[in-house]
Amino acid sequence: MTGNIELATEALAQAVVADEMGRGEPGQGAAGHSAQACANCGATLTGRFCQHCGQAAHVHRSLLHMFEELLHGILHFDTKAWRTLPALVLRPGRLTRGYIDGQRASHVSPLALYLFMIFVMFMTFSLTSSEDSVKLGDGTVVTSSEVGLQRIDEKLASSRERLQRLEAQAVERGASANGAERLDGEIKREKERIDGLERTRLALELGAKPKLTGEDGKAATQAPQSREADVKRNLEKNLPFLATPTLIKKLAHAMDNQELALYKIKSASSKFAILLMPISLPFVWLLFLFRRQFTMFDHAVFLLYSLSFMCLLLSGIAVAGALGLPAVAALLVIFAPPVHMYAQLKGTYRLGWLAATWRTVALLFVALLCSLLYILLVMFISM
């Protein structure tokens, strides 16, 4: 009997609470918020935030709030970034080991940080790079593109003079069949040369890179056989596993068109920078082949944080070069990578100084090899 009375009392109390909560202002939910259902997922609201999707119960509709959300997003990332970047530079081993062990709420994830640092690095490169200037004999300073136009104009003038001489000779020797045939061939080649130079000049005027012509305007769709033979011989001697016909032809073409190849590599390297991690992953795994407690996930986290630091380092080197501090840039290039690799290896994998030292030396060679493979891959894709 007593139990039934208690149950009835509890049910009555719940009904009263529900009735009081239902007496809020029209259009308000249980907690007095702006809607009874979440505007995002439709779930019934029981507080300031939806218990299913996490969206705020009150939905703002103003430009001011949009700006506030932008600032919040930036500052929220910066809050994590200001913890992550100093740790990445000063305590890389502790940062990497902490993320692997589950300490992830207060730091930027390695993949997000790497993607962000790629953006920062290439933005820094674009801001710190400038057109090369050349001082001519009369003291005039011109940009490299102007020098290119000037050289092309000189070549065009020379070629047109030669074409006029050949045409005049062809008229004089018209009676001689053999001479006329030889001159016709030279005239044809000179016209092709002038046509190529004119296309190259137009491309430079428009700010583009000539795609199918060399500096002198000759067609450059195929590398000379001698160049291909040299490339093949060097690859077979040093990197025989790369001596494939397709790669040999692409490398020979790149060597004959170095400016164009460099331009294409620069434009493609930012698109495929994420490939550096999977390229490097097998080599790092080999460094810990007999330490089965470390998984591929551990190595991936290590590489992403390490590559993030290298992007930051290259950005700093570019800034130092732009500020006229070559000594600072040189010191960063020489000392920063091995010191950072040693500290990160030692802290991440909890190694002794000897194990960390030899792995640092090996990792430096791995970095050079992976950089070469990455450049070749980018060249193969982009050319």
PDB file of N, CA, C and O in Angstrom, residues 296-362:
ATOM      1  N   MET A 296      52.344   0.841 -37.492  1.00  0.00           N
ATOM      2  CA  MET A 296      52.339   1.788 -38.604  1.00  0.00           C
ATOM      3  C   MET A 296      51.690   3.116 -38.198  1.00  0.00           C
ATOM      4  O   MET A 296      52.065   4.176 -38.693  1.00  0.00           O
ATOM      5  N   PHE A 297      50.707   3.058 -37.319  1.00  0.00           N
ATOM      6  CA  PHE A 297      50.085   4.291 -36.837  1.00  0.00           C
ATOM      7  C   PHE A 297      51.111   5.167 -36.125  1.00  0.00           C
ATOM      8  O   PHE A 297      51.156   6.381 -36.332  1.00  0.00           O
ATOM      9  N   ASP A 298      51.944   4.557 -35.290  1.00  0.00           N
ATOM     10  CA  ASP A 298      52.987   5.319 -34.593  1.00  0.00           C
ATOM     11  C   ASP A 298      53.929   5.995 -35.589  1.00  0.00           C
ATOM     12  O   ASP A 298      54.270   7.170 -35.443  1.00  0.00           O
ATOM     13  N   HIS A 299      54.343   5.239 -36.604  1.00  0.00           N
ATOM     14  CA  HIS A 299      55.264   5.800 -37.590  1.00  0.00           C
ATOM     15  C   HIS A 299      54.595   6.913 -38.408  1.00  0.00           C
ATOM     16  O   HIS A 299      55.242   7.905 -38.759  1.00  0.00           O
ATOM     17  N   ALA A 300      53.300   6.745 -38.705  1.00  0.00           N
ATOM     18  CA  ALA A 300      52.585   7.777 -39.468  1.00  0.00           C
ATOM     19  C   ALA A 300      52.491   9.072 -38.677  1.00  0.00           C
ATOM     20  O   ALA A 300      52.696  10.167 -39.225  1.00  0.00           O
ATOM     21  N   VAL A 301      52.179   8.983 -37.381  1.00  0.00           N
ATOM     22  CA  VAL A 301      52.119  10.175 -36.535  1.00  0.00           C
ATOM     23  C   VAL A 301      53.495  10.835 -36.472  1.00  0.00           C
ATOM     24  O   VAL A 301      53.626  12.063 -36.587  1.00  0.00           O
ATOM     25  N   PHE A 302      54.533  10.019 -36.305  1.00  0.00           N
ATOM     26  CA  PHE A 302      55.899  10.545 -36.273  1.00  0.00           C
ATOM     27  C   PHE A 302      56.222  11.307 -37.558  1.00  0.00           C
ATOM     28  O   PHE A 302      56.752  12.426 -37.518  1.00  0.00           O
ATOM     29  N   LEU A 303      55.907  10.709 -38.702  1.00  0.00           N
ATOM     30  CA  LEU A 303      56.233  11.332 -39.975  1.00  0.00           C
ATOM     31  C   LEU A 303      55.451  12.618 -40.205  1.00  0.00           C
ATOM     32  O   LEU A 303      55.999  13.610 -40.701  1.00  0.00           O
ATOM     33  N   LEU A 304      54.176  12.620 -39.872  1.00  0.00           N
ATOM     34  CA  LEU A 304      53.357  13.815 -40.116  1.00  0.00           C
ATOM     35  C   LEU A 304      53.846  14.996 -39.282  1.00  0.00           C
ATOM     36  O   LEU A 304      53.923  16.122 -39.775  1.00  0.00           O
ATOM     37  N   TYR A 305      54.184  14.743 -38.015  1.00  0.00           N
ATOM     38  CA  TYR A 305      54.726  15.832 -37.197  1.00  0.00           C
ATOM     39  C   TYR A 305      56.121  16.240 -37.694  1.00  0.00           C
ATOM     40  O   TYR A 305      56.464  17.430 -37.693  1.00  0.00           O
ATOM     41  N   SER A 306      56.923  15.275 -38.120  1.00  0.00           N
ATOM     42  CA  SER A 306      58.255  15.604 -38.621  1.00  0.00           C
ATOM     43  C   SER A 306      58.165  16.428 -39.904  1.00  0.00           C
ATOM     44  O   SER A 306      58.876  17.430 -40.073  1.00  0.00           O
ATOM     45  N   LEU A 307      57.285  16.025 -40.822  1.00  0.00           N
ATOM     46  CA  LEU A 307      57.106  16.771 -42.064  1.00  0.00           C
ATOM     47  C   LEU A 307      56.529  18.158 -41.806  1.00  0.00           C
ATOM     48  O   LEU A 307      56.857  19.118 -42.509  1.00  0.00           O
ATOM     49  N   SER A 308      55.666  18.275 -40.798  1.00  0.00           N
ATOM     50  CA  SER A 308      55.133  19.590 -40.427  1.00  0.00           C
ATOM     51  C   SER A 308      56.262  20.514 -39.988  1.00  0.00           C
ATOM     52  O   SER A 308      56.296  21.694 -40.357  1.00  0.00           O
ATOM     53  N   PHE A 309      57.188  19.968 -39.203  1.00  0.00           N
ATOM     54  CA  PHE A 309      58.325  20.784 -38.782  1.00  0.00           C
ATOM     55  C   PHE A 309      59.188  21.187 -39.976  1.00  0.00           C
ATOM     56  O   PHE A 309      59.670  22.327 -40.048  1.00  0.00           O
ATOM     57  N   MET A 310      59.390  20.268 -40.923  1.00  0.00           N
ATOM     58  CA  MET A 310      60.206  20.594 -42.088  1.00  0.00           C
ATOM     59  C   MET A 310      59.549  21.699 -42.920  1.00  0.00           C
ATOM     60  O   MET A 310      60.242  22.568 -43.461  1.00  0.00           O
ATOM     61  N   CYS A 311      58.229  21.671 -43.026  1.00  0.00           N
ATOM     62  CA  CYS A 311      57.536  22.763 -43.726  1.00  0.00           C
ATOM     63  C   CYS A 311      57.749  24.085 -43.009  1.00  0.00           C
ATOM     64  O   CYS A 311      57.992  25.123 -43.640  1.00  0.00           O
ATOM     65  N   LEU A 312      57.645  24.050 -41.675  1.00  0.00           N
ATOM     66  CA  LEU A 312      57.892  25.255 -40.881  1.00  0.00           C
ATOM     67  C   LEU A 312      59.328  25.725 -41.042  1.00  0.00           C
ATOM     68  O   LEU A 312      59.595  26.930 -41.165  1.00  0.00           O
ATOM     69  N   LEU A 313      60.262  24.780 -41.076  1.00  0.00           N
ATOM     70  CA  LEU A 313      61.675  25.119 -41.240  1.00  0.00           C
ATOM     71  C   LEU A 313      61.934  25.760 -42.601  1.00  0.00           C
ATOM     72  O   LEU A 313      62.628  26.782 -42.693  1.00  0.00           O
ATOM     73  N   LEU A 314      61.373  25.190 -43.658  1.00  0.00           N
ATOM     74  CA  LEU A 314      61.565  25.757 -44.992  1.00  0.00           C
ATOM     75  C   LEU A 314      60.949  27.149 -45.098  1.00  0.00           C
ATOM     76  O   LEU A 314      61.494  28.022 -45.787  1.00  0.00           O
ATOM     77  N   SER A 315      59.830  27.355 -44.404  1.00  0.00           N
ATOM     78  CA  SER A 315      59.233  28.696 -44.380  1.00  0.00           C
ATOM     79  C   SER A 315      60.176  29.685 -43.706  1.00  0.00           C
ATOM     80  O   SER A 315      60.370  30.802 -44.187  1.00  0.00           O
ATOM     81  N   GLY A 316      60.770  29.266 -42.595  1.00  0.00           N
ATOM     82  CA  GLY A 316      61.723  30.128 -41.904  1.00  0.00           C
ATOM     83  C   GLY A 316      62.957  30.416 -42.741  1.00  0.00           C
ATOM     84  O   GLY A 316      63.477  31.546 -42.745  1.00  0.00           O
ATOM     85  N   ILE A 317      63.441  29.412 -43.482  1.00  0.00           N
ATOM     86  CA  ILE A 317      64.598  29.617 -44.357  1.00  0.00           C
ATOM     87  C   ILE A 317      64.264  30.604 -45.463  1.00  0.00           C
ATOM     88  O   ILE A 317      65.071  31.479 -45.819  1.00  0.00           O
ATOM     89  N   ALA A 318      63.050  30.483 -46.025  1.00  0.00           N
ATOM     90  CA  ALA A 318      62.637  31.422 -47.078  1.00  0.00           C
ATOM     91  C   ALA A 318      62.555  32.848 -46.544  1.00  0.00           C
ATOM     92  O   ALA A 318      62.980  33.789 -47.217  1.00  0.00           O
ATOM     93  N   VAL A 319      62.034  33.014 -45.338  1.00  0.00           N
ATOM     94  CA  VAL A 319      61.942  34.348 -44.739  1.00  0.00           C
ATOM     95  C   VAL A 319      63.337  34.906 -44.468  1.00  0.00           C
ATOM     96  O   VAL A 319      63.612  36.080 -44.731  1.00  0.00           O
ATOM     97  N   ALA A 320      64.231  34.048 -43.943  1.00  0.00           N
ATOM     98  CA  ALA A 320      65.598  34.504 -43.675  1.00  0.00           C
ATOM     99  C   ALA A 320      66.299  34.926 -44.960  1.00  0.00           C
ATOM    100  O   ALA A 320      67.013  35.937 -44.995  1.00  0.00           O
ATOM    101  N   GLY A 321      66.092  34.174 -46.034  1.00  0.00           N
ATOM    102  CA  GLY A 321      66.686  34.557 -47.313  1.00  0.00           C
ATOM    103  C   GLY A 321      66.126  35.866 -47.833  1.00  0.00           C
ATOM    104  O   GLY A 321      66.860  36.693 -48.362  1.00  0.00           O
ATOM    105  N   ALA A 322      64.799  36.065 -47.675  1.00  0.00           N
ATOM    106  CA  ALA A 322      64.183  37.304 -48.147  1.00  0.00           C
ATOM    107  C   ALA A 322      64.651  38.509 -47.343  1.00  0.00           C
ATOM    108  O   ALA A 322      64.710  39.625 -47.865  1.00  0.00           O
ATOM    109  N   LEU A 323      64.986  38.305 -46.069  1.00  0.00           N
ATOM    110  CA  LEU A 323      65.456  39.397 -45.215  1.00  0.00           C
ATOM    111  C   LEU A 323      66.957  39.652 -45.358  1.00  0.00           C
ATOM    112  O   LEU A 323      67.508  40.502 -44.655  1.00  0.00           O
ATOM    113  N   GLY A 324      67.606  38.911 -46.221  1.00  0.00           N
ATOM    114  CA  GLY A 324      69.042  39.110 -46.415  1.00  0.00           C
ATOM    115  C   GLY A 324      69.884  38.530 -45.306  1.00  0.00           C
ATOM    116  O   GLY A 324      70.903  39.117 -44.931  1.00  0.00           O
ATOM    117  N   LEU A 325      69.484  37.365 -44.796  1.00  0.00           N
ATOM    118  CA  LEU A 325      70.225  36.697 -43.721  1.00  0.00           C
ATOM    119  C   LEU A 325      70.676  35.317 -44.179  1.00  0.00           C
ATOM    120  O   LEU A 325      70.195  34.285 -43.685  1.00  0.00           O
ATOM    121  N   PRO A 326      71.585  35.241 -45.132  1.00  0.00           N
ATOM    122  CA  PRO A 326      72.003  33.934 -45.655  1.00  0.00           C
ATOM    123  C   PRO A 326      72.685  33.066 -44.610  1.00  0.00           C
ATOM    124  O   PRO A 326      72.589  31.837 -44.662  1.00  0.00           O
ATOM    125  N   ALA A 327      73.394  33.675 -43.658  1.00  0.00           N
ATOM    126  CA  ALA A 327      74.070  32.887 -42.626  1.00  0.00           C
ATOM    127  C   ALA A 327      73.051  32.169 -41.746  1.00  0.00           C
ATOM    128  O   ALA A 327      73.231  30.992 -41.394  1.00  0.00           O
ATOM    129  N   VAL A 328      71.971  32.863 -41.388  1.00  0.00           N
ATOM    130  CA  VAL A 328      70.919  32.238 -40.585  1.00  0.00           C
ATOM    131  C   VAL A 328      70.274  31.100 -41.361  1.00  0.00           C
ATOM    132  O   VAL A 328      70.031  30.004 -40.828  1.00  0.00           O
ATOM    133  N   ALA A 329      69.990  31.330 -42.641  1.00  0.00           N
ATOM    134  CA  ALA A 329      69.387  30.287 -43.466  1.00  0.00           C
ATOM    135  C   ALA A 329      70.299  29.072 -43.566  1.00  0.00           C
ATOM    136  O   ALA A 329      69.836  27.923 -43.482  1.00  0.00           O
ATOM    137  N   ALA A 330      71.606  29.300 -43.736  1.00  0.00           N
ATOM    138  CA  ALA A 330      72.552  28.188 -43.842  1.00  0.00           C
ATOM    139  C   ALA A 330      72.617  27.385 -42.539  1.00  0.00           C
ATOM    140  O   ALA A 330      72.660  26.149 -42.559  1.00  0.00           O
ATOM    141  N   LEU A 331      72.632  28.083 -41.402  1.00  0.00           N
ATOM    142  CA  LEU A 331      72.653  27.383 -40.121  1.00  0.00           C
ATOM    143  C   LEU A 331      71.401  26.541 -39.921  1.00  0.00           C
ATOM    144  O   LEU A 331      71.473  25.410 -39.400  1.00  0.00           O
ATOM    145  N   LEU A 332      70.260  27.074 -40.316  1.00  0.00           N
ATOM    146  CA  LEU A 332      69.015  26.311 -40.203  1.00  0.00           C
ATOM    147  C   LEU A 332      69.059  25.060 -41.072  1.00  0.00           C
ATOM    148  O   LEU A 332      68.630  23.979 -40.641  1.00  0.00           O
ATOM    149  N   VAL A 333      69.570  25.192 -42.277  1.00  0.00           N
ATOM    150  CA  VAL A 333      69.643  24.048 -43.184  1.00  0.00           C
ATOM    151  C   VAL A 333      70.562  22.964 -42.633  1.00  0.00           C
ATOM    152  O   VAL A 333      70.257  21.762 -42.709  1.00  0.00           O
ATOM    153  N   ILE A 334      71.685  23.359 -42.058  1.00  0.00           N
ATOM    154  CA  ILE A 334      72.701  22.393 -41.625  1.00  0.00           C
ATOM    155  C   ILE A 334      72.329  21.724 -40.306  1.00  0.00           C
ATOM    156  O   ILE A 334      72.442  20.494 -40.164  1.00  0.00           O
ATOM    157  N   PHE A 335      71.885  22.509 -39.322  1.00  0.00           N
ATOM    158  CA  PHE A 335      71.748  21.972 -37.968  1.00  0.00           C
ATOM    159  C   PHE A 335      70.323  21.599 -37.564  1.00  0.00           C
ATOM    160  O   PHE A 335      70.129  20.671 -36.778  1.00  0.00           O
ATOM    161  N   ALA A 336      69.333  22.304 -38.056  1.00  0.00           N
ATOM    162  CA  ALA A 336      67.968  22.068 -37.574  1.00  0.00           C
ATOM    163  C   ALA A 336      67.444  20.663 -37.872  1.00  0.00           C
ATOM    164  O   ALA A 336      66.892  20.011 -36.981  1.00  0.00           O
ATOM    165  N   PRO A 337      67.565  20.134 -39.106  1.00  0.00           N
ATOM    166  CA  PRO A 337      66.999  18.795 -39.372  1.00  0.00           C
ATOM    167  C   PRO A 337      67.570  17.683 -38.504  1.00  0.00           C
ATOM    168  O   PRO A 337      66.796  16.936 -37.886  1.00  0.00           O
ATOM    169  N   PRO A 338      68.904  17.516 -38.392  1.00  0.00           N
ATOM    170  CA  PRO A 338      69.392  16.408 -37.558  1.00  0.00           C
ATOM    171  C   PRO A 338      69.069  16.562 -36.080  1.00  0.00           C
ATOM    172  O   PRO A 338      68.750  15.572 -35.410  1.00  0.00           O
ATOM    173  N   VAL A 339      69.131  17.785 -35.557  1.00  0.00           N
ATOM    174  CA  VAL A 339      68.822  17.986 -34.136  1.00  0.00           C
ATOM    175  C   VAL A 339      67.362  17.653 -33.855  1.00  0.00           C
ATOM    176  O   VAL A 339      67.028  16.975 -32.874  1.00  0.00           O
ATOM    177  N   HIS A 340      66.473  18.112 -34.736  1.00  0.00           N
ATOM    178  CA  HIS A 340      65.044  17.839 -34.533  1.00  0.00           C
ATOM    179  C   HIS A 340      64.748  16.358 -34.689  1.00  0.00           C
ATOM    180  O   HIS A 340      63.980  15.778 -33.905  1.00  0.00           O
ATOM    181  N   MET A 341      65.332  15.711 -35.690  1.00  0.00           N
ATOM    182  CA  MET A 341      65.115  14.274 -35.882  1.00  0.00           C
ATOM    183  C   MET A 341      65.575  13.475 -34.670  1.00  0.00           C
ATOM    184  O   MET A 341      64.889  12.545 -34.216  1.00  0.00           O
ATOM    185  N   TYR A 342      66.734  13.833 -34.128  1.00  0.00           N
ATOM    186  CA  TYR A 342      67.261  13.123 -32.953  1.00  0.00           C
ATOM    187  C   TYR A 342      66.309  13.275 -31.763  1.00  0.00           C
ATOM    188  O   TYR A 342      65.960  12.289 -31.106  1.00  0.00           O
ATOM    189  N   ALA A 343      65.878  14.501 -31.495  1.00  0.00           N
ATOM    190  CA  ALA A 343      64.990  14.736 -30.348  1.00  0.00           C
ATOM    191  C   ALA A 343      63.657  14.029 -30.531  1.00  0.00           C
ATOM    192  O   ALA A 343      63.117  13.438 -29.579  1.00  0.00           O
ATOM    193  N   GLN A 344      63.117  14.050 -31.749  1.00  0.00           N
ATOM    194  CA  GLN A 344      61.822  13.411 -31.966  1.00  0.00           C
ATOM    195  C   GLN A 344      61.927  11.889 -31.898  1.00  0.00           C
ATOM    196  O   GLN A 344      61.060  11.223 -31.315  1.00  0.00           O
ATOM    197  N   LEU A 345      62.961  11.324 -32.490  1.00  0.00           N
ATOM    198  CA  LEU A 345      63.153   9.875 -32.408  1.00  0.00           C
ATOM    199  C   LEU A 345      63.331   9.414 -30.969  1.00  0.00           C
ATOM    200  O   LEU A 345      62.715   8.440 -30.527  1.00  0.00           O
ATOM    201  N   LYS A 346      64.169  10.122 -30.242  1.00  0.00           N
ATOM    202  CA  LYS A 346      64.478   9.726 -28.871  1.00  0.00           C
ATOM    203  C   LYS A 346      63.238   9.780 -27.979  1.00  0.00           C
ATOM    204  O   LYS A 346      62.997   8.877 -27.168  1.00  0.00           O
ATOM    205  N   GLY A 347      62.438  10.841 -28.126  1.00  0.00           N
ATOM    206  CA  GLY A 347      61.269  10.973 -27.281  1.00  0.00           C
ATOM    207  C   GLY A 347      60.099  10.114 -27.710  1.00  0.00           C
ATOM    208  O   GLY A 347      59.389   9.542 -26.877  1.00  0.00           O
ATOM    209  N   THR A 348      59.888   9.989 -29.016  1.00  0.00           N
ATOM    210  CA  THR A 348      58.740   9.224 -29.511  1.00  0.00           C
ATOM    211  C   THR A 348      58.893   7.743 -29.228  1.00  0.00           C
ATOM    212  O   THR A 348      57.958   7.088 -28.734  1.00  0.00           O
ATOM    213  N   TYR A 349      60.060   7.190 -29.534  1.00  0.00           N
ATOM    214  CA  TYR A 349      60.267   5.750 -29.407  1.00  0.00           C
ATOM    215  C   TYR A 349      61.009   5.361 -28.133  1.00  0.00           C
ATOM    216  O   TYR A 349      61.332   4.184 -27.965  1.00  0.00           O
ATOM    217  N   ARG A 350      61.291   6.368 -27.269  1.00  0.00           N
ATOM    218  CA  ARG A 350      61.951   6.121 -25.985  1.00  0.00           C
ATOM    219  C   ARG A 350      63.242   5.335 -26.180  1.00  0.00           C
ATOM    220  O   ARG A 350      63.441   4.253 -25.638  1.00  0.00           O
ATOM    221  N   LEU A 351      64.138   5.930 -26.964  1.00  0.00           N
ATOM    222  CA  LEU A 351      65.396   5.299 -27.316  1.00  0.00           C
ATOM    223  C   LEU A 351      66.527   5.851 -26.466  1.00  0.00           C
ATOM    224  O   LEU A 351      66.451   6.970 -25.942  1.00  0.00           O
ATOM    225  N   GLY A 352      67.588   5.094 -26.375  1.00  0.00           N
ATOM    226  CA  GLY A 352      68.813   5.595 -25.790  1.00  0.00           C
ATOM    227  C   GLY A 352      69.547   6.474 -26.786  1.00  0.00           C
ATOM    228  O   GLY A 352      69.199   6.537 -27.964  1.00  0.00           O
ATOM    229  N   TRP A 353      70.609   7.134 -26.312  1.00  0.00           N
ATOM    230  CA  TRP A 353      71.282   8.090 -27.188  1.00  0.00           C
ATOM    231  C   TRP A 353      71.933   7.409 -28.391  1.00  0.00           C
ATOM    232  O   TRP A 353      71.949   7.951 -29.498  1.00  0.00           O
ATOM    233  N   LEU A 354      72.483   6.182 -28.192  1.00  0.00           N
ATOM    234  CA  LEU A 354      73.144   5.492 -29.300  1.00  0.00           C
ATOM    235  C   LEU A 354      72.130   5.050 -30.359  1.00  0.00           C
ATOM    236  O   LEU A 354      72.337   5.262 -31.558  1.00  0.00           O
ATOM    237  N   ALA A 355      71.009   4.461 -29.902  1.00  0.00           N
ATOM    238  CA  ALA A 355      69.979   4.021 -30.851  1.00  0.00           C
ATOM    239  C   ALA A 355      69.361   5.209 -31.587  1.00  0.00           C
ATOM    240  O   ALA A 355      69.067   5.134 -32.785  1.00  0.00           O
ATOM    241  N   ALA A 356      69.186   6.312 -30.872  1.00  0.00           N
ATOM    242  CA  ALA A 356      68.622   7.503 -31.512  1.00  0.00           C
ATOM    243  C   ALA A 356      69.619   8.120 -32.500  1.00  0.00           C
ATOM    244  O   ALA A 356      69.217   8.633 -33.559  1.00  0.00           O
ATOM    245  N   THR A 357      70.920   8.038 -32.210  1.00  0.00           N
ATOM    246  CA  THR A 357      71.932   8.650 -33.071  1.00  0.00           C
ATOM    247  C   THR A 357      72.026   7.931 -34.414  1.00  0.00           C
ATOM    248  O   THR A 357      71.990   8.570 -35.484  1.00  0.00           O
ATOM    249  N   TRP A 358      72.152   6.597 -34.384  1.00  0.00           N
ATOM    250  CA  TRP A 358      72.310   5.906 -35.668  1.00  0.00           C
ATOM    251  C   TRP A 358      71.018   5.965 -36.489  1.00  0.00           C
ATOM    252  O   TRP A 358      71.080   6.021 -37.729  1.00  0.00           O
ATOM    253  N   ARG A 359      69.891   5.994 -35.825  1.00  0.00           N
ATOM    254  CA  ARG A 359      68.634   6.130 -36.569  1.00  0.00           C
ATOM    255  C   ARG A 359      68.480   7.536 -37.152  1.00  0.00           C
ATOM    256  O   ARG A 359      67.870   7.707 -38.213  1.00  0.00           O
ATOM    257  N   THR A 360      69.039   8.536 -36.480  1.00  0.00           N
ATOM    258  CA  THR A 360      69.012   9.894 -37.030  1.00  0.00           C
ATOM    259  C   THR A 360      69.822   9.974 -38.312  1.00  0.00           C
ATOM    260  O   THR A 360      69.379  10.567 -39.316  1.00  0.00           O
ATOM    261  N   VAL A 361      71.020   9.370 -38.298  1.00  0.00           N
ATOM    262  CA  VAL A 361      71.856   9.350 -39.502  1.00  0.00           C
ATOM    263  C   VAL A 361      71.130   8.615 -40.630  1.00  0.00           C
ATOM    264  O   VAL A 361      71.086   9.074 -41.786  1.00  0.00           O
ATOM    265  N   ALA A 362      70.534   7.464 -40.296  1.00  0.00           N
ATOM    266  CA  ALA A 362      69.792   6.703 -41.309  1.00  0.00           C
ATOM    267  C   ALA A 362      68.597   7.491 -41.820  1.00  0.00           C
ATOM    268  O   ALA A 362      68.292   7.479 -43.022  1.00  0.00           O
TER     269      ALA A 362
END
